[in-house]
Structures are given as structure tokens and as C-alpha cells.
GROMACS .gro file of N, CA and C in nm:
model
  228
    1UNK      N    1  10.416  -5.010  -4.713
    1UNK     CA    2  10.523  -5.101  -4.678
    1UNK      C    3  10.631  -5.108  -4.785
    2UNK      N    4  10.601  -5.061  -4.904
    2UNK     CA    5  10.698  -5.069  -5.013
    2UNK      C    6  10.830  -5.001  -4.979
    3UNK      N    7  10.823  -4.887  -4.910
    3UNK     CA    8  10.943  -4.810  -4.880
    3UNK      C    9  10.997  -4.838  -4.740
    4UNK      N   10  10.947  -4.938  -4.675
    4UNK     CA   11  10.989  -4.971  -4.539
    4UNK      C   12  11.131  -5.024  -4.537
    5UNK      N   13  11.205  -4.986  -4.433
    5UNK     CA   14  11.341  -5.039  -4.419
    5UNK      C   15  11.339  -5.183  -4.368
    6UNK      N   16  11.220  -5.234  -4.339
    6UNK     CA   17  11.207  -5.371  -4.289
    6UNK      C   18  11.164  -5.467  -4.399
    7UNK      N   19  11.177  -5.426  -4.524
    7UNK     CA   20  11.139  -5.511  -4.637
    7UNK      C   21  11.261  -5.588  -4.684
    8UNK      N   22  11.242  -5.717  -4.706
    8UNK     CA   23  11.348  -5.802  -4.758
    8UNK      C   24  11.293  -5.876  -4.879
    9UNK      N   25  11.368  -5.876  -4.986
    9UNK     CA   26  11.323  -5.945  -5.107
    9UNK      C   27  11.418  -6.060  -5.135
   10UNK      N   28  11.360  -6.175  -5.158
   10UNK     CA   29  11.436  -6.297  -5.188
   10UNK      C   30  11.365  -6.368  -5.301
   11UNK      N   31  11.423  -6.364  -5.419
   11UNK     CA   32  11.359  -6.428  -5.534
   11UNK      C   33  11.225  -6.364  -5.563
   12UNK      N   34  11.121  -6.445  -5.566
   12UNK     CA   35  10.987  -6.392  -5.595
   12UNK      C   36  10.906  -6.369  -5.468
   13UNK      N   37  10.971  -6.362  -5.353
   13UNK     CA   38  10.903  -6.339  -5.225
   13UNK      C   39  10.947  -6.206  -5.166
   14UNK      N   40  10.855  -6.142  -5.094
   14UNK     CA   41  10.889  -6.022  -5.017
   14UNK      C   42  10.846  -6.048  -4.873
   15UNK      N   43  10.932  -6.010  -4.780
   15UNK     CA   44  10.905  -6.028  -4.639
   15UNK      C   45  10.910  -5.894  -4.569
   16UNK      N   46  10.815  -5.872  -4.476
   16UNK     CA   47  10.814  -5.753  -4.393
   16UNK      C   48  10.824  -5.800  -4.249
   17UNK      N   49  10.926  -5.752  -4.179
   17UNK     CA   50  10.944  -5.786  -4.038
   17UNK      C   51  10.928  -5.659  -3.956
   18UNK      N   52  10.829  -5.658  -3.868
   18UNK     CA   53  10.811  -5.547  -3.775
   18UNK      C   54  10.896  -5.579  -3.653
   19UNK      N   55  11.005  -5.506  -3.636
   19UNK     CA   56  11.099  -5.537  -3.529
   19UNK      C   57  11.046  -5.500  -3.391
   20UNK      N   58  10.945  -5.414  -3.384
   20UNK     CA   59  10.888  -5.378  -3.254
   20UNK      C   60  10.795  -5.486  -3.202
   21UNK      N   61  10.714  -5.544  -3.290
   21UNK     CA   62  10.618  -5.646  -3.247
   21UNK      C   63  10.661  -5.787  -3.282
   22UNK      N   64  10.756  -5.801  -3.373
   22UNK     CA   65  10.801  -5.934  -3.415
   22UNK      C   66  10.711  -5.999  -3.518
   23UNK      N   67  10.615  -5.923  -3.572
   23UNK     CA   68  10.526  -5.981  -3.672
   23UNK      C   69  10.597  -5.992  -3.806
   24UNK      N   70  10.564  -6.096  -3.878
   24UNK     CA   71  10.626  -6.123  -4.008
   24UNK      C   72  10.516  -6.146  -4.110
   25UNK      N   73  10.528  -6.078  -4.223
   25UNK     CA   74  10.432  -6.094  -4.331
   25UNK      C   75  10.509  -6.124  -4.458
   26UNK      N   76  10.444  -6.197  -4.550
   26UNK     CA   77  10.510  -6.227  -4.676
   26UNK      C   78  10.413  -6.208  -4.791
   27UNK      N   79  10.470  -6.181  -4.907
   27UNK     CA   80  10.391  -6.158  -5.027
   27UNK      C   81  10.463  -6.224  -5.143
   28UNK      N   82  10.385  -6.290  -5.229
   28UNK     CA   83  10.440  -6.350  -5.350
   28UNK      C   84  10.429  -6.248  -5.462
   29UNK      N   85  10.531  -6.237  -5.545
   29UNK     CA   86  10.524  -6.145  -5.660
   29UNK      C   87  10.408  -6.184  -5.749
   30UNK      N   88  10.339  -6.085  -5.799
   30UNK     CA   89  10.225  -6.110  -5.886
   30UNK      C   90  10.096  -6.135  -5.810
   31UNK      N   91  10.102  -6.142  -5.679
   31UNK     CA   92   9.986  -6.166  -5.595
   31UNK      C   93   9.966  -6.043  -5.507
   32UNK      N   94   9.845  -5.993  -5.500
   32UNK     CA   95   9.818  -5.873  -5.421
   32UNK      C   96   9.797  -5.902  -5.273
   33UNK      N   97   9.780  -6.029  -5.238
   33UNK     CA   98   9.748  -6.064  -5.100
   33UNK      C   99   9.874  -6.071  -5.014
   34UNK      N  100   9.863  -6.019  -4.893
   34UNK     CA  101   9.971  -6.020  -4.796
   34UNK      C  102   9.938  -6.126  -4.691
   35UNK      N  103  10.029  -6.219  -4.669
   35UNK     CA  104  10.005  -6.330  -4.577
   35UNK      C  105  10.078  -6.306  -4.445
   36UNK      N  106  10.007  -6.325  -4.334
   36UNK     CA  107  10.069  -6.318  -4.202
   36UNK      C  108  10.128  -6.455  -4.170
   37UNK      N  109  10.248  -6.454  -4.115
   37UNK     CA  110  10.312  -6.578  -4.071
   37UNK      C  111  10.294  -6.584  -3.919
   38UNK      N  112  10.220  -6.684  -3.868
   38UNK     CA  113  10.197  -6.693  -3.724
   38UNK      C  114  10.329  -6.699  -3.646
   39UNK      N  115  10.336  -6.622  -3.539
   39UNK     CA  116  10.461  -6.610  -3.464
   39UNK      C  117  10.505  -6.743  -3.402
   40UNK      N  118  10.413  -6.822  -3.356
   40UNK     CA  119  10.449  -6.950  -3.294
   40UNK      C  120  10.434  -7.065  -3.394
   41UNK      N  121  10.494  -7.048  -3.510
   41UNK     CA  122  10.488  -7.154  -3.611
   41UNK      C  123  10.630  -7.193  -3.651
   42UNK      N  124  10.641  -7.313  -3.703
   42UNK     CA  125  10.772  -7.359  -3.750
   42UNK      C  126  10.819  -7.275  -3.868
   43UNK      N  127  10.726  -7.230  -3.951
   43UNK     CA  128  10.761  -7.147  -4.065
   43UNK      C  129  10.823  -7.015  -4.019
   44UNK      N  130  10.765  -6.953  -3.918
   44UNK     CA  131  10.817  -6.827  -3.864
   44UNK      C  132  10.960  -6.847  -3.814
   45UNK      N  133  10.980  -6.950  -3.734
   45UNK     CA  134  11.113  -6.978  -3.679
   45UNK      C  135  11.214  -7.004  -3.791
   46UNK      N  136  11.173  -7.081  -3.889
   46UNK     CA  137  11.263  -7.114  -4.000
   46UNK      C  138  11.298  -6.991  -4.083
   47UNK      N  139  11.199  -6.906  -4.112
   47UNK     CA  140  11.226  -6.785  -4.190
   47UNK      C  141  11.318  -6.689  -4.116
   48UNK      N  142  11.295  -6.672  -3.987
   48UNK     CA  143  11.383  -6.584  -3.910
   48UNK      C  144  11.524  -6.638  -3.908
   49UNK      N  145  11.536  -6.769  -3.891
   49UNK     CA  146  11.667  -6.830  -3.888
   49UNK      C  147  11.737  -6.819  -4.023
   50UNK      N  148  11.667  -6.849  -4.129
   50UNK     CA  149  11.726  -6.848  -4.263
   50UNK      C  150  11.756  -6.708  -4.314
   51UNK      N  151  11.662  -6.616  -4.298
   51UNK     CA  152  11.677  -6.484  -4.358
   51UNK      C  153  11.736  -6.380  -4.265
   52UNK      N  154  11.708  -6.391  -4.137
   52UNK     CA  155  11.749  -6.286  -4.046
   52UNK      C  156  11.851  -6.332  -3.943
   53UNK      N  157  11.872  -6.463  -3.929
   53UNK     CA  158  11.970  -6.516  -3.835
   53UNK      C  159  11.938  -6.480  -3.691
   54UNK      N  160  11.809  -6.464  -3.658
   54UNK     CA  161  11.770  -6.417  -3.525
   54UNK      C  162  11.752  -6.528  -3.422
   55UNK      N  163  11.743  -6.652  -3.467
   55UNK     CA  164  11.719  -6.760  -3.371
   55UNK      C  165  11.841  -6.851  -3.360
   56UNK      N  166  11.870  -6.891  -3.239
   56UNK     CA  167  11.972  -6.994  -3.221
   56UNK      C  168  11.902  -7.126  -3.191
   57UNK      N  169  11.975  -7.234  -3.187
   57UNK     CA  170  11.914  -7.366  -3.169
   57UNK      C  171  11.836  -7.377  -3.039
   58UNK      N  172  11.884  -7.315  -2.932
   58UNK     CA  173  11.816  -7.325  -2.803
   58UNK      C  174  11.678  -7.257  -2.808
   59UNK      N  175  11.670  -7.141  -2.868
   59UNK     CA  176  11.542  -7.070  -2.876
   59UNK      C  177  11.443  -7.145  -2.964
   60UNK      N  178  11.491  -7.200  -3.076
   60UNK     CA  179  11.405  -7.277  -3.164
   60UNK      C  180  11.352  -7.401  -3.092
   61UNK      N  181  11.438  -7.467  -3.016
   61UNK     CA  182  11.398  -7.586  -2.941
   61UNK      C  183  11.292  -7.549  -2.837
   62UNK      N  184  11.311  -7.435  -2.770
   62UNK     CA  185  11.215  -7.390  -2.669
   62UNK      C  186  11.080  -7.359  -2.734
   63UNK      N  187  11.082  -7.294  -2.851
   63UNK     CA  188  10.958  -7.261  -2.923
   63UNK      C  189  10.883  -7.388  -2.961
   64UNK      N  190  10.954  -7.487  -3.013
   64UNK     CA  191  10.892  -7.613  -3.053
   64UNK      C  192  10.835  -7.686  -2.933
   65UNK      N  193  10.905  -7.682  -2.820
   65UNK     CA  194  10.859  -7.747  -2.698
   65UNK      C  195  10.732  -7.680  -2.647
   66UNK      N  196  10.728  -7.547  -2.651
   66UNK     CA  197  10.609  -7.474  -2.606
   66UNK      C  198  10.489  -7.506  -2.694
   67UNK      N  199  10.512  -7.520  -2.824
   67UNK     CA  200  10.402  -7.551  -2.916
   67UNK      C  201  10.343  -7.687  -2.886
   68UNK      N  202  10.426  -7.782  -2.850
   68UNK     CA  203  10.378  -7.917  -2.822
   68UNK      C  204  10.321  -7.928  -2.681
   69UNK      N  205  10.346  -7.826  -2.598
   69UNK     CA  206  10.296  -7.828  -2.461
   69UNK      C  207  10.377  -7.922  -2.373
   70UNK      N  208  10.501  -7.945  -2.411
   70UNK     CA  209  10.588  -8.036  -2.337
   70UNK      C  210  10.695  -7.957  -2.264
   71UNK      N  211  10.741  -8.013  -2.155
   71UNK     CA  212  10.851  -7.953  -2.082
   71UNK      C  213  10.976  -8.035  -2.109
   72UNK      N  214  11.089  -7.969  -2.107
   72UNK     CA  215  11.216  -8.039  -2.122
   72UNK      C  216  11.239  -8.120  -1.994
   73UNK      N  217  11.311  -8.234  -2.004
   73UNK     CA  218  11.337  -8.315  -1.885
   73UNK      C  219  11.403  -8.236  -1.773
   74UNK      N  220  11.489  -8.139  -1.807
   74UNK     CA  221  11.555  -8.058  -1.705
   74UNK      C  222  11.458  -7.965  -1.634
   75UNK      N  223  11.346  -7.933  -1.698
   75UNK     CA  224  11.250  -7.839  -1.641
   75UNK      C  225  11.149  -7.907  -1.548
   76UNK      N  226  11.146  -8.038  -1.546
   76UNK     CA  227  11.049  -8.110  -1.462
   76UNK      C  228  11.093  -8.117  -1.319
   0.00000   0.00000   0.00000
């Protein structure tokens, strides 16, 4: 993954985004362990929004609603 074009470095963090599957992994400098970021998590949505600009407010709202198991009033 070191030579991957999907590697992003920000400060002491490294992020790998697999654009085919949407999986996101992160690694802290000095640590050998690679952490998976769950796709349906607030952290995943926030990282994509902050670092990759891939989410808009509507998609983030939909993701949060799905996690809570709630429907929007318009969807009822």
C-alpha cells in the first residue's frame, strides 16, 4: 500500500481509500497496525467529507438516519 495512488498523508496519519469498494483504512505513524474504518460510521463519513470531499449534507443525513433505523418524515 505504500506506493498506492490511493494513499493520503495528513500530519501523522495515513489513509488508504479503495475507490472500488469504498473501504477506508488508517495508520498512525510509528504504529505498525492498520485500522479499518467501518463504512457505516460517523468517523467514515467525517473523514470522507474532510479529506476527500465525497459527501454532501444530504448523503450524510441519509447515512445517519439509516444507522439509527429511522425514516425521514417525508419517507413515511
